[in-house]
Short mmCIF file of N, CA and C in Angstrom, two decimals:
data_model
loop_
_atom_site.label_atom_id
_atom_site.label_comp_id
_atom_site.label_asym_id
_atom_site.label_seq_id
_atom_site.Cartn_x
_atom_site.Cartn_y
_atom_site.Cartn_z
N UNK A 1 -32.78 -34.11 22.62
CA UNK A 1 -32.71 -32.68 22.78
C UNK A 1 -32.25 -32.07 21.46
N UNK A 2 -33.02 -31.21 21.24
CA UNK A 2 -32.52 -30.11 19.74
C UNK A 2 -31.23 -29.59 19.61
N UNK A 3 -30.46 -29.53 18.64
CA UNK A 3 -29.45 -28.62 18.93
C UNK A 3 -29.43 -27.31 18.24
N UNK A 4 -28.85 -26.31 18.78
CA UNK A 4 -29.16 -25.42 18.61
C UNK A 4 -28.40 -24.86 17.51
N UNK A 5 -29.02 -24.22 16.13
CA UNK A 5 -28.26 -23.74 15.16
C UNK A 5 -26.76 -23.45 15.20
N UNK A 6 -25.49 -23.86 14.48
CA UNK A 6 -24.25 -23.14 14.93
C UNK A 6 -24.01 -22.12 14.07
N UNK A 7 -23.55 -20.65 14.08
CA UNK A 7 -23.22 -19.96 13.29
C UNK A 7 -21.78 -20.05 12.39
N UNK A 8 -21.79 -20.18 10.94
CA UNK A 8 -20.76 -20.51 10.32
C UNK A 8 -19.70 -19.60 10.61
N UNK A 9 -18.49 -19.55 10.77
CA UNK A 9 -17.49 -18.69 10.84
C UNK A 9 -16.89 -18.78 9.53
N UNK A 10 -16.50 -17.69 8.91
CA UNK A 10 -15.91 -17.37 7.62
C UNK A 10 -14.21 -17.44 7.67
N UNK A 11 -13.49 -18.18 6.37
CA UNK A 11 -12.33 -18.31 6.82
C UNK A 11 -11.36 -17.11 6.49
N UNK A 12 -12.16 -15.90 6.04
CA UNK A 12 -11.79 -14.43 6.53
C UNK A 12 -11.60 -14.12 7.83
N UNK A 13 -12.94 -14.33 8.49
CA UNK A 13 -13.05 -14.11 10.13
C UNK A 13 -11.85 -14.64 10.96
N UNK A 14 -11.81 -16.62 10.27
CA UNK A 14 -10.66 -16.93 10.91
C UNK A 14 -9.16 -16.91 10.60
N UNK A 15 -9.01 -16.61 9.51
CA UNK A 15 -7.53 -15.80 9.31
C UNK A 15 -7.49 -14.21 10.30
N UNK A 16 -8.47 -13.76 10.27
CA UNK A 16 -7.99 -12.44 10.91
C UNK A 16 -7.96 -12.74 12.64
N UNK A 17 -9.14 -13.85 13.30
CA UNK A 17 -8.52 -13.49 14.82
C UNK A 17 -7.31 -14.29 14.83
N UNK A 18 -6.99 -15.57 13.92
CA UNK A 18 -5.89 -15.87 14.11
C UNK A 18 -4.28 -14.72 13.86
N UNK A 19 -4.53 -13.99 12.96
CA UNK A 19 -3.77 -12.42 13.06
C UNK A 19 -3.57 -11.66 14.24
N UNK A 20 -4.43 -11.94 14.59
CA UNK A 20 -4.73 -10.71 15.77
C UNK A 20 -4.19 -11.66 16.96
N UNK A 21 -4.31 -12.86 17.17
CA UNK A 21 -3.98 -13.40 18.22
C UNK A 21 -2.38 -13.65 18.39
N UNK A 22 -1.81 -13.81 16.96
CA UNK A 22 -0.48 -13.96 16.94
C UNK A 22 0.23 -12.46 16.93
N UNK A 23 -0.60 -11.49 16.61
CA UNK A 23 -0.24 -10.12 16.97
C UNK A 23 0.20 -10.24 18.50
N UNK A 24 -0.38 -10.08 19.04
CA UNK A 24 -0.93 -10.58 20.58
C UNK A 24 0.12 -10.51 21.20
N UNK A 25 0.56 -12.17 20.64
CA UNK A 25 1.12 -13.02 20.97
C UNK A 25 2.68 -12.36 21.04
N UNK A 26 2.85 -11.80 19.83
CA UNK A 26 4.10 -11.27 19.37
C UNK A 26 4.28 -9.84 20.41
N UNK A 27 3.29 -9.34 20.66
CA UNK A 27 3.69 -7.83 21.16
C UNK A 27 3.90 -8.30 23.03
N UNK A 28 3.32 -9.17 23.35
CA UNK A 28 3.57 -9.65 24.75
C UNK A 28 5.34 -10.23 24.57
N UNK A 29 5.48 -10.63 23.48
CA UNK A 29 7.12 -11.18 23.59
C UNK A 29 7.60 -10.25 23.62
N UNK A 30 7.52 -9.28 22.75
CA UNK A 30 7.94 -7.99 22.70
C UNK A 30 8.18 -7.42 24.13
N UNK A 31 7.59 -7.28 24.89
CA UNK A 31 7.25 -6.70 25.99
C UNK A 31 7.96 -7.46 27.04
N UNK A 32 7.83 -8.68 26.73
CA UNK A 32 8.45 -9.29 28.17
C UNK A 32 10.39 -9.61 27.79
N UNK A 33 10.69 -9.83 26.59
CA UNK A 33 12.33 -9.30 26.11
C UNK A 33 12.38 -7.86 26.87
N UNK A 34 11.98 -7.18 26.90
CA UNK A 34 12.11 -5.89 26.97
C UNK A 34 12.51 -5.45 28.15
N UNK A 35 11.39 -6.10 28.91
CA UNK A 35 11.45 -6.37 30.78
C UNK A 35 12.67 -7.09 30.69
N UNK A 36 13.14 -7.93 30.61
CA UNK A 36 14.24 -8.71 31.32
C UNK A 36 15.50 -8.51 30.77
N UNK A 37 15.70 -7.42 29.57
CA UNK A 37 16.60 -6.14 29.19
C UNK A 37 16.72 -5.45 29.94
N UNK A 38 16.03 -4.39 30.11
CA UNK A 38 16.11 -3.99 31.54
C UNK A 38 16.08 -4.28 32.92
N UNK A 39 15.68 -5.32 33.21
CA UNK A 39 16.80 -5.82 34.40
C UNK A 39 18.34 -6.29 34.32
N UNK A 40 18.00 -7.17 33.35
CA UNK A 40 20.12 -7.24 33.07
C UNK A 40 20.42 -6.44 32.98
N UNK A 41 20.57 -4.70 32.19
CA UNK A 41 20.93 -3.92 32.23
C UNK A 41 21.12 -3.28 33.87
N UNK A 42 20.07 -3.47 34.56
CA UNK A 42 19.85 -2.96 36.07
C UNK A 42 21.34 -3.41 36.47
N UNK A 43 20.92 -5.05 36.80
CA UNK A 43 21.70 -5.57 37.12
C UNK A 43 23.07 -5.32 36.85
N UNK A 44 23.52 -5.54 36.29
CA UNK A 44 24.77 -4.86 35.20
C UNK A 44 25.42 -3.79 35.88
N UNK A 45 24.41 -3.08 35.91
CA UNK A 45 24.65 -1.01 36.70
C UNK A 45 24.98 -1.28 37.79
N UNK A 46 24.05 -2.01 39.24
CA UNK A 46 24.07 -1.98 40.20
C UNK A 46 25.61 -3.04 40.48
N UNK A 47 26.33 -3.53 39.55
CA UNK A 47 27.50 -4.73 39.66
C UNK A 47 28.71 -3.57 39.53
N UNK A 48 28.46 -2.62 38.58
CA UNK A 48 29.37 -1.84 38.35
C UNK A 48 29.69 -0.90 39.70
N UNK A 49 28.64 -0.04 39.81
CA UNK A 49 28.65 0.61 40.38
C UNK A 49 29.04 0.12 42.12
N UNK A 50 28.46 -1.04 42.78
CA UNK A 50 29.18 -1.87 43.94
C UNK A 50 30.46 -1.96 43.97
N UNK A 51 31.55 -2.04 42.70
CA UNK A 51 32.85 -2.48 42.47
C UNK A 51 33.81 -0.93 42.44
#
């Protein structure tokens, strides 16, 4: 069976989705620190405020 041409990827192309993926990557951490800041903080409030 033939195989079918592969298209070269440029190691421009792959420096940048690798950028973009660790962007990504970084803004989801971002995001999920953020979330569970604000619940300890919640938490925190709702301890105070019970006492």
């Amino acid at each position: 069976m033939p195989h079918l041409p592969v298209k070269a990827i440029s190691n421009e192309k792959l420096k940048r989705q690798a950028d973009d993926s660790a962007a990504t990557r970084y803004r989801r951490r971002m995001e999920l620190d953020q979330r569970l800041a604000d619940m300890r903080l919640a938490r925190e409030l709702r301890e105070v405020w019970q006492t």
